[in-house]
């Protein structure tokens, strides 16, 4: 659904950890036909995507809700406009691995119960596993 939902516009180039990357702005197509509930939610998020030029891997994605996102017709929950999802990857040897995830959101669950959270996870100290350990 992501390829149907988002129109991508290249905004420029930069370097992240020595890797040349393209910066792309993702704008949802409101009339996109989607096949999943996640696709419907995507239509309410806009943001930027950083892609490594060498191998077209996603380096970073930073998306914000442009309107409230309802879950289960709003009965199960509602995520408020402005909520954010950030996902960052770093190249480690020949693999792209998670470096950071951040979720900043507010909303309501079960119609009445408000919530607000800001959760960040940082991944580091990657080490290659010794092949002899697999034997």
JSON list of C-alpha atoms in Angstrom, two decimals:
[
{"chain": "A", "resi": 1, "resn": "UNK", "atom": "CA", "xyz": [0.00, 0.00, 0.00]},
{"chain": "A", "resi": 2, "resn": "UNK", "atom": "CA", "xyz": [2.86, 2.42, 0.66]},
{"chain": "A", "resi": 3, "resn": "UNK", "atom": "CA", "xyz": [3.69, 2.67, -3.05]},
{"chain": "A", "resi": 4, "resn": "UNK", "atom": "CA", "xyz": [0.03, 3.46, -3.83]},
{"chain": "A", "resi": 5, "resn": "UNK", "atom": "CA", "xyz": [-0.41, 5.95, -0.99]},
{"chain": "A", "resi": 6, "resn": "UNK", "atom": "CA", "xyz": [2.68, 8.13, -1.21]},
{"chain": "A", "resi": 7, "resn": "UNK", "atom": "CA", "xyz": [3.80, 10.56, -3.86]},
{"chain": "A", "resi": 8, "resn": "UNK", "atom": "CA", "xyz": [7.55, 11.09, -3.45]},
{"chain": "A", "resi": 9, "resn": "UNK", "atom": "CA", "xyz": [9.39, 14.30, -4.26]},
{"chain": "A", "resi": 10, "resn": "UNK", "atom": "CA", "xyz": [13.18, 14.48, -4.03]},
{"chain": "A", "resi": 11, "resn": "UNK", "atom": "CA", "xyz": [14.18, 17.47, -1.91]},
{"chain": "A", "resi": 12, "resn": "UNK", "atom": "CA", "xyz": [17.95, 17.16, -1.97]},
{"chain": "A", "resi": 13, "resn": "UNK", "atom": "CA", "xyz": [21.01, 15.22, -0.97]},
{"chain": "A", "resi": 14, "resn": "UNK", "atom": "CA", "xyz": [23.06, 14.95, 2.19]},
{"chain": "A", "resi": 15, "resn": "UNK", "atom": "CA", "xyz": [25.50, 12.59, 3.89]},
{"chain": "A", "resi": 16, "resn": "UNK", "atom": "CA", "xyz": [24.63, 10.39, 6.87]},
{"chain": "A", "resi": 17, "resn": "UNK", "atom": "CA", "xyz": [27.50, 8.52, 8.56]},
{"chain": "A", "resi": 18, "resn": "UNK", "atom": "CA", "xyz": [29.59, 8.94, 5.41]},
{"chain": "A", "resi": 19, "resn": "UNK", "atom": "CA", "xyz": [26.83, 7.55, 3.17]},
{"chain": "A", "resi": 20, "resn": "UNK", "atom": "CA", "xyz": [25.41, 9.82, 0.43]},
{"chain": "A", "resi": 21, "resn": "UNK", "atom": "CA", "xyz": [21.62, 9.86, 0.77]},
{"chain": "A", "resi": 22, "resn": "UNK", "atom": "CA", "xyz": [18.64, 11.31, -1.08]},
{"chain": "A", "resi": 23, "resn": "UNK", "atom": "CA", "xyz": [16.06, 13.20, 0.97]},
{"chain": "A", "resi": 24, "resn": "UNK", "atom": "CA", "xyz": [12.53, 12.60, -0.24]},
{"chain": "A", "resi": 25, "resn": "UNK", "atom": "CA", "xyz": [9.28, 14.18, 0.92]},
{"chain": "A", "resi": 26, "resn": "UNK", "atom": "CA", "xyz": [6.35, 11.75, 1.11]},
{"chain": "A", "resi": 27, "resn": "UNK", "atom": "CA", "xyz": [2.88, 13.21, 0.59]},
{"chain": "A", "resi": 28, "resn": "UNK", "atom": "CA", "xyz": [-0.15, 10.94, 0.85]},
{"chain": "A", "resi": 29, "resn": "UNK", "atom": "CA", "xyz": [-2.55, 10.61, -2.06]},
{"chain": "A", "resi": 30, "resn": "UNK", "atom": "CA", "xyz": [-5.94, 10.95, -0.34]},
{"chain": "A", "resi": 31, "resn": "UNK", "atom": "CA", "xyz": [-7.72, 9.12, -3.18]},
{"chain": "A", "resi": 32, "resn": "UNK", "atom": "CA", "xyz": [-5.31, 6.14, -3.23]},
{"chain": "A", "resi": 33, "resn": "UNK", "atom": "CA", "xyz": [-7.02, 2.77, -3.22]},
{"chain": "A", "resi": 34, "resn": "UNK", "atom": "CA", "xyz": [-5.58, 0.62, -0.43]},
{"chain": "A", "resi": 35, "resn": "UNK", "atom": "CA", "xyz": [-6.15, -2.98, 0.61]},
{"chain": "A", "resi": 36, "resn": "UNK", "atom": "CA", "xyz": [-5.22, -2.87, 4.32]},
{"chain": "A", "resi": 37, "resn": "UNK", "atom": "CA", "xyz": [-6.19, -0.86, 7.40]},
{"chain": "A", "resi": 38, "resn": "UNK", "atom": "CA", "xyz": [-2.53, 0.18, 7.70]},
{"chain": "A", "resi": 39, "resn": "UNK", "atom": "CA", "xyz": [-2.81, 1.62, 4.19]},
{"chain": "A", "resi": 40, "resn": "UNK", "atom": "CA", "xyz": [-5.78, 3.71, 5.35]},
{"chain": "A", "resi": 41, "resn": "UNK", "atom": "CA", "xyz": [-3.70, 4.94, 8.30]},
{"chain": "A", "resi": 42, "resn": "UNK", "atom": "CA", "xyz": [-0.77, 5.79, 6.00]},
{"chain": "A", "resi": 43, "resn": "UNK", "atom": "CA", "xyz": [-3.01, 8.23, 4.13]},
{"chain": "A", "resi": 44, "resn": "UNK", "atom": "CA", "xyz": [-3.00, 10.35, 7.29]},
{"chain": "A", "resi": 45, "resn": "UNK", "atom": "CA", "xyz": [0.80, 10.57, 7.67]},
{"chain": "A", "resi": 46, "resn": "UNK", "atom": "CA", "xyz": [3.27, 12.80, 5.83]},
{"chain": "A", "resi": 47, "resn": "UNK", "atom": "CA", "xyz": [7.01, 13.19, 6.20]},
{"chain": "A", "resi": 48, "resn": "UNK", "atom": "CA", "xyz": [10.50, 12.59, 4.92]},
{"chain": "A", "resi": 49, "resn": "UNK", "atom": "CA", "xyz": [12.41, 9.54, 3.80]},
{"chain": "A", "resi": 50, "resn": "UNK", "atom": "CA", "xyz": [16.22, 9.33, 3.53]},
{"chain": "A", "resi": 51, "resn": "UNK", "atom": "CA", "xyz": [17.49, 6.67, 1.08]},
{"chain": "A", "resi": 52, "resn": "UNK", "atom": "CA", "xyz": [21.11, 5.56, 0.59]},
{"chain": "A", "resi": 53, "resn": "UNK", "atom": "CA", "xyz": [22.15, 6.27, -2.99]},
{"chain": "A", "resi": 54, "resn": "UNK", "atom": "CA", "xyz": [24.54, 3.31, -3.21]},
{"chain": "A", "resi": 55, "resn": "UNK", "atom": "CA", "xyz": [22.05, 0.52, -2.47]},
{"chain": "A", "resi": 56, "resn": "UNK", "atom": "CA", "xyz": [18.63, 2.23, -2.14]},
{"chain": "A", "resi": 57, "resn": "UNK", "atom": "CA", "xyz": [18.24, 1.22, 1.50]},
{"chain": "A", "resi": 58, "resn": "UNK", "atom": "CA", "xyz": [16.04, 3.25, 3.85]},
{"chain": "A", "resi": 59, "resn": "UNK", "atom": "CA", "xyz": [18.32, 5.19, 6.20]},
{"chain": "A", "resi": 60, "resn": "UNK", "atom": "CA", "xyz": [15.67, 7.20, 8.02]},
{"chain": "A", "resi": 61, "resn": "UNK", "atom": "CA", "xyz": [11.94, 7.83, 7.93]},
{"chain": "A", "resi": 62, "resn": "UNK", "atom": "CA", "xyz": [10.25, 10.61, 9.89]},
{"chain": "A", "resi": 63, "resn": "UNK", "atom": "CA", "xyz": [6.45, 10.79, 9.63]},
{"chain": "A", "resi": 64, "resn": "UNK", "atom": "CA", "xyz": [3.78, 12.89, 11.36]},
{"chain": "A", "resi": 65, "resn": "UNK", "atom": "CA", "xyz": [0.01, 12.48, 11.47]},
{"chain": "A", "resi": 66, "resn": "UNK", "atom": "CA", "xyz": [-1.65, 15.23, 9.44]},
{"chain": "A", "resi": 67, "resn": "UNK", "atom": "CA", "xyz": [-5.05, 14.46, 10.97]},
{"chain": "A", "resi": 68, "resn": "UNK", "atom": "CA", "xyz": [-6.48, 12.25, 13.69]},
{"chain": "A", "resi": 69, "resn": "UNK", "atom": "CA", "xyz": [-6.16, 8.54, 12.93]},
{"chain": "A", "resi": 70, "resn": "UNK", "atom": "CA", "xyz": [-9.10, 6.43, 14.07]},
{"chain": "A", "resi": 71, "resn": "UNK", "atom": "CA", "xyz": [-8.78, 2.77, 14.98]},
{"chain": "A", "resi": 72, "resn": "UNK", "atom": "CA", "xyz": [-11.93, 0.67, 15.02]},
{"chain": "A", "resi": 73, "resn": "UNK", "atom": "CA", "xyz": [-14.14, 3.62, 14.02]},
{"chain": "A", "resi": 74, "resn": "UNK", "atom": "CA", "xyz": [-12.67, 5.60, 16.91]},
{"chain": "A", "resi": 75, "resn": "UNK", "atom": "CA", "xyz": [-14.11, 3.22, 19.51]},
{"chain": "A", "resi": 76, "resn": "UNK", "atom": "CA", "xyz": [-10.86, 1.27, 20.00]},
{"chain": "A", "resi": 77, "resn": "UNK", "atom": "CA", "xyz": [-8.69, 4.36, 19.73]},
{"chain": "A", "resi": 78, "resn": "UNK", "atom": "CA", "xyz": [-7.74, 7.63, 18.14]},
{"chain": "A", "resi": 79, "resn": "UNK", "atom": "CA", "xyz": [-4.23, 8.95, 17.55]},
{"chain": "A", "resi": 80, "resn": "UNK", "atom": "CA", "xyz": [-4.13, 12.73, 17.46]},
{"chain": "A", "resi": 81, "resn": "UNK", "atom": "CA", "xyz": [-2.83, 14.92, 14.67]},
{"chain": "A", "resi": 82, "resn": "UNK", "atom": "CA", "xyz": [0.88, 15.69, 15.14]},
{"chain": "A", "resi": 83, "resn": "UNK", "atom": "CA", "xyz": [1.82, 12.25, 16.48]},
{"chain": "A", "resi": 84, "resn": "UNK", "atom": "CA", "xyz": [5.20, 11.16, 15.14]},
{"chain": "A", "resi": 85, "resn": "UNK", "atom": "CA", "xyz": [7.05, 8.01, 14.12]},
{"chain": "A", "resi": 86, "resn": "UNK", "atom": "CA", "xyz": [10.84, 8.10, 13.54]},
{"chain": "A", "resi": 87, "resn": "UNK", "atom": "CA", "xyz": [12.93, 5.13, 12.43]},
{"chain": "A", "resi": 88, "resn": "UNK", "atom": "CA", "xyz": [16.69, 5.34, 11.80]},
{"chain": "A", "resi": 89, "resn": "UNK", "atom": "CA", "xyz": [19.09, 2.68, 10.47]},
{"chain": "A", "resi": 90, "resn": "UNK", "atom": "CA", "xyz": [22.89, 2.65, 10.28]},
{"chain": "A", "resi": 91, "resn": "UNK", "atom": "CA", "xyz": [25.22, 0.67, 8.09]},
{"chain": "A", "resi": 92, "resn": "UNK", "atom": "CA", "xyz": [27.26, -1.88, 10.03]},
{"chain": "A", "resi": 93, "resn": "UNK", "atom": "CA", "xyz": [29.75, -3.68, 7.83]},
{"chain": "A", "resi": 94, "resn": "UNK", "atom": "CA", "xyz": [27.53, -4.88, 4.92]},
{"chain": "A", "resi": 95, "resn": "UNK", "atom": "CA", "xyz": [24.15, -4.67, 6.64]},
{"chain": "A", "resi": 96, "resn": "UNK", "atom": "CA", "xyz": [21.69, -1.91, 7.50]},
{"chain": "A", "resi": 97, "resn": "UNK", "atom": "CA", "xyz": [20.62, -2.31, 11.14]},
{"chain": "A", "resi": 98, "resn": "UNK", "atom": "CA", "xyz": [18.23, -0.40, 13.40]},
{"chain": "A", "resi": 99, "resn": "UNK", "atom": "CA", "xyz": [19.81, 2.55, 15.19]},
{"chain": "A", "resi": 100, "resn": "UNK", "atom": "CA", "xyz": [16.83, 4.37, 16.70]},
{"chain": "A", "resi": 101, "resn": "UNK", "atom": "CA", "xyz": [13.06, 4.25, 16.92]},
{"chain": "A", "resi": 102, "resn": "UNK", "atom": "CA", "xyz": [10.95, 7.03, 18.39]},
{"chain": "A", "resi": 103, "resn": "UNK", "atom": "CA", "xyz": [7.20, 7.21, 18.91]},
{"chain": "A", "resi": 104, "resn": "UNK", "atom": "CA", "xyz": [5.60, 10.45, 20.09]},
{"chain": "A", "resi": 105, "resn": "UNK", "atom": "CA", "xyz": [1.83, 10.20, 20.32]},
{"chain": "A", "resi": 106, "resn": "UNK", "atom": "CA", "xyz": [-1.26, 11.35, 22.08]},
{"chain": "A", "resi": 107, "resn": "UNK", "atom": "CA", "xyz": [-4.84, 10.24, 21.71]},
{"chain": "A", "resi": 108, "resn": "UNK", "atom": "CA", "xyz": [-7.63, 8.30, 23.31]},
{"chain": "A", "resi": 109, "resn": "UNK", "atom": "CA", "xyz": [-8.34, 4.62, 23.83]},
{"chain": "A", "resi": 110, "resn": "UNK", "atom": "CA", "xyz": [-11.76, 3.07, 24.30]},
{"chain": "A", "resi": 111, "resn": "UNK", "atom": "CA", "xyz": [-13.38, 6.45, 23.51]},
{"chain": "A", "resi": 112, "resn": "UNK", "atom": "CA", "xyz": [-12.62, 8.13, 26.84]},
{"chain": "A", "resi": 113, "resn": "UNK", "atom": "CA", "xyz": [-9.20, 7.22, 28.18]},
{"chain": "A", "resi": 114, "resn": "UNK", "atom": "CA", "xyz": [-6.53, 9.75, 27.11]},
{"chain": "A", "resi": 115, "resn": "UNK", "atom": "CA", "xyz": [-2.91, 8.76, 26.58]},
{"chain": "A", "resi": 116, "resn": "UNK", "atom": "CA", "xyz": [0.33, 10.50, 25.75]},
{"chain": "A", "resi": 117, "resn": "UNK", "atom": "CA", "xyz": [3.77, 8.98, 25.37]},
{"chain": "A", "resi": 118, "resn": "UNK", "atom": "CA", "xyz": [7.24, 9.64, 24.02]},
{"chain": "A", "resi": 119, "resn": "UNK", "atom": "CA", "xyz": [9.27, 6.45, 23.69]},
{"chain": "A", "resi": 120, "resn": "UNK", "atom": "CA", "xyz": [12.73, 6.24, 22.15]},
{"chain": "A", "resi": 121, "resn": "UNK", "atom": "CA", "xyz": [14.89, 3.17, 21.73]},
{"chain": "A", "resi": 122, "resn": "UNK", "atom": "CA", "xyz": [18.53, 3.39, 20.71]},
{"chain": "A", "resi": 123, "resn": "UNK", "atom": "CA", "xyz": [20.39, 0.38, 19.33]},
{"chain": "A", "resi": 124, "resn": "UNK", "atom": "CA", "xyz": [24.19, 0.25, 19.52]},
{"chain": "A", "resi": 125, "resn": "UNK", "atom": "CA", "xyz": [27.29, -1.86, 20.15]},
{"chain": "A", "resi": 126, "resn": "UNK", "atom": "CA", "xyz": [26.66, -4.20, 17.26]},
{"chain": "A", "resi": 127, "resn": "UNK", "atom": "CA", "xyz": [29.17, -7.03, 17.05]},
{"chain": "A", "resi": 128, "resn": "UNK", "atom": "CA", "xyz": [29.64, -9.68, 14.42]},
{"chain": "A", "resi": 129, "resn": "UNK", "atom": "CA", "xyz": [28.77, -13.08, 15.81]},
{"chain": "A", "resi": 130, "resn": "UNK", "atom": "CA", "xyz": [31.61, -15.58, 15.64]},
{"chain": "A", "resi": 131, "resn": "UNK", "atom": "CA", "xyz": [30.75, -18.29, 13.09]},
{"chain": "A", "resi": 132, "resn": "UNK", "atom": "CA", "xyz": [32.24, -20.98, 15.34]},
{"chain": "A", "resi": 133, "resn": "UNK", "atom": "CA", "xyz": [29.37, -20.32, 17.78]},
{"chain": "A", "resi": 134, "resn": "UNK", "atom": "CA", "xyz": [26.93, -21.73, 15.21]},
{"chain": "A", "resi": 135, "resn": "UNK", "atom": "CA", "xyz": [28.68, -25.14, 15.08]}
]
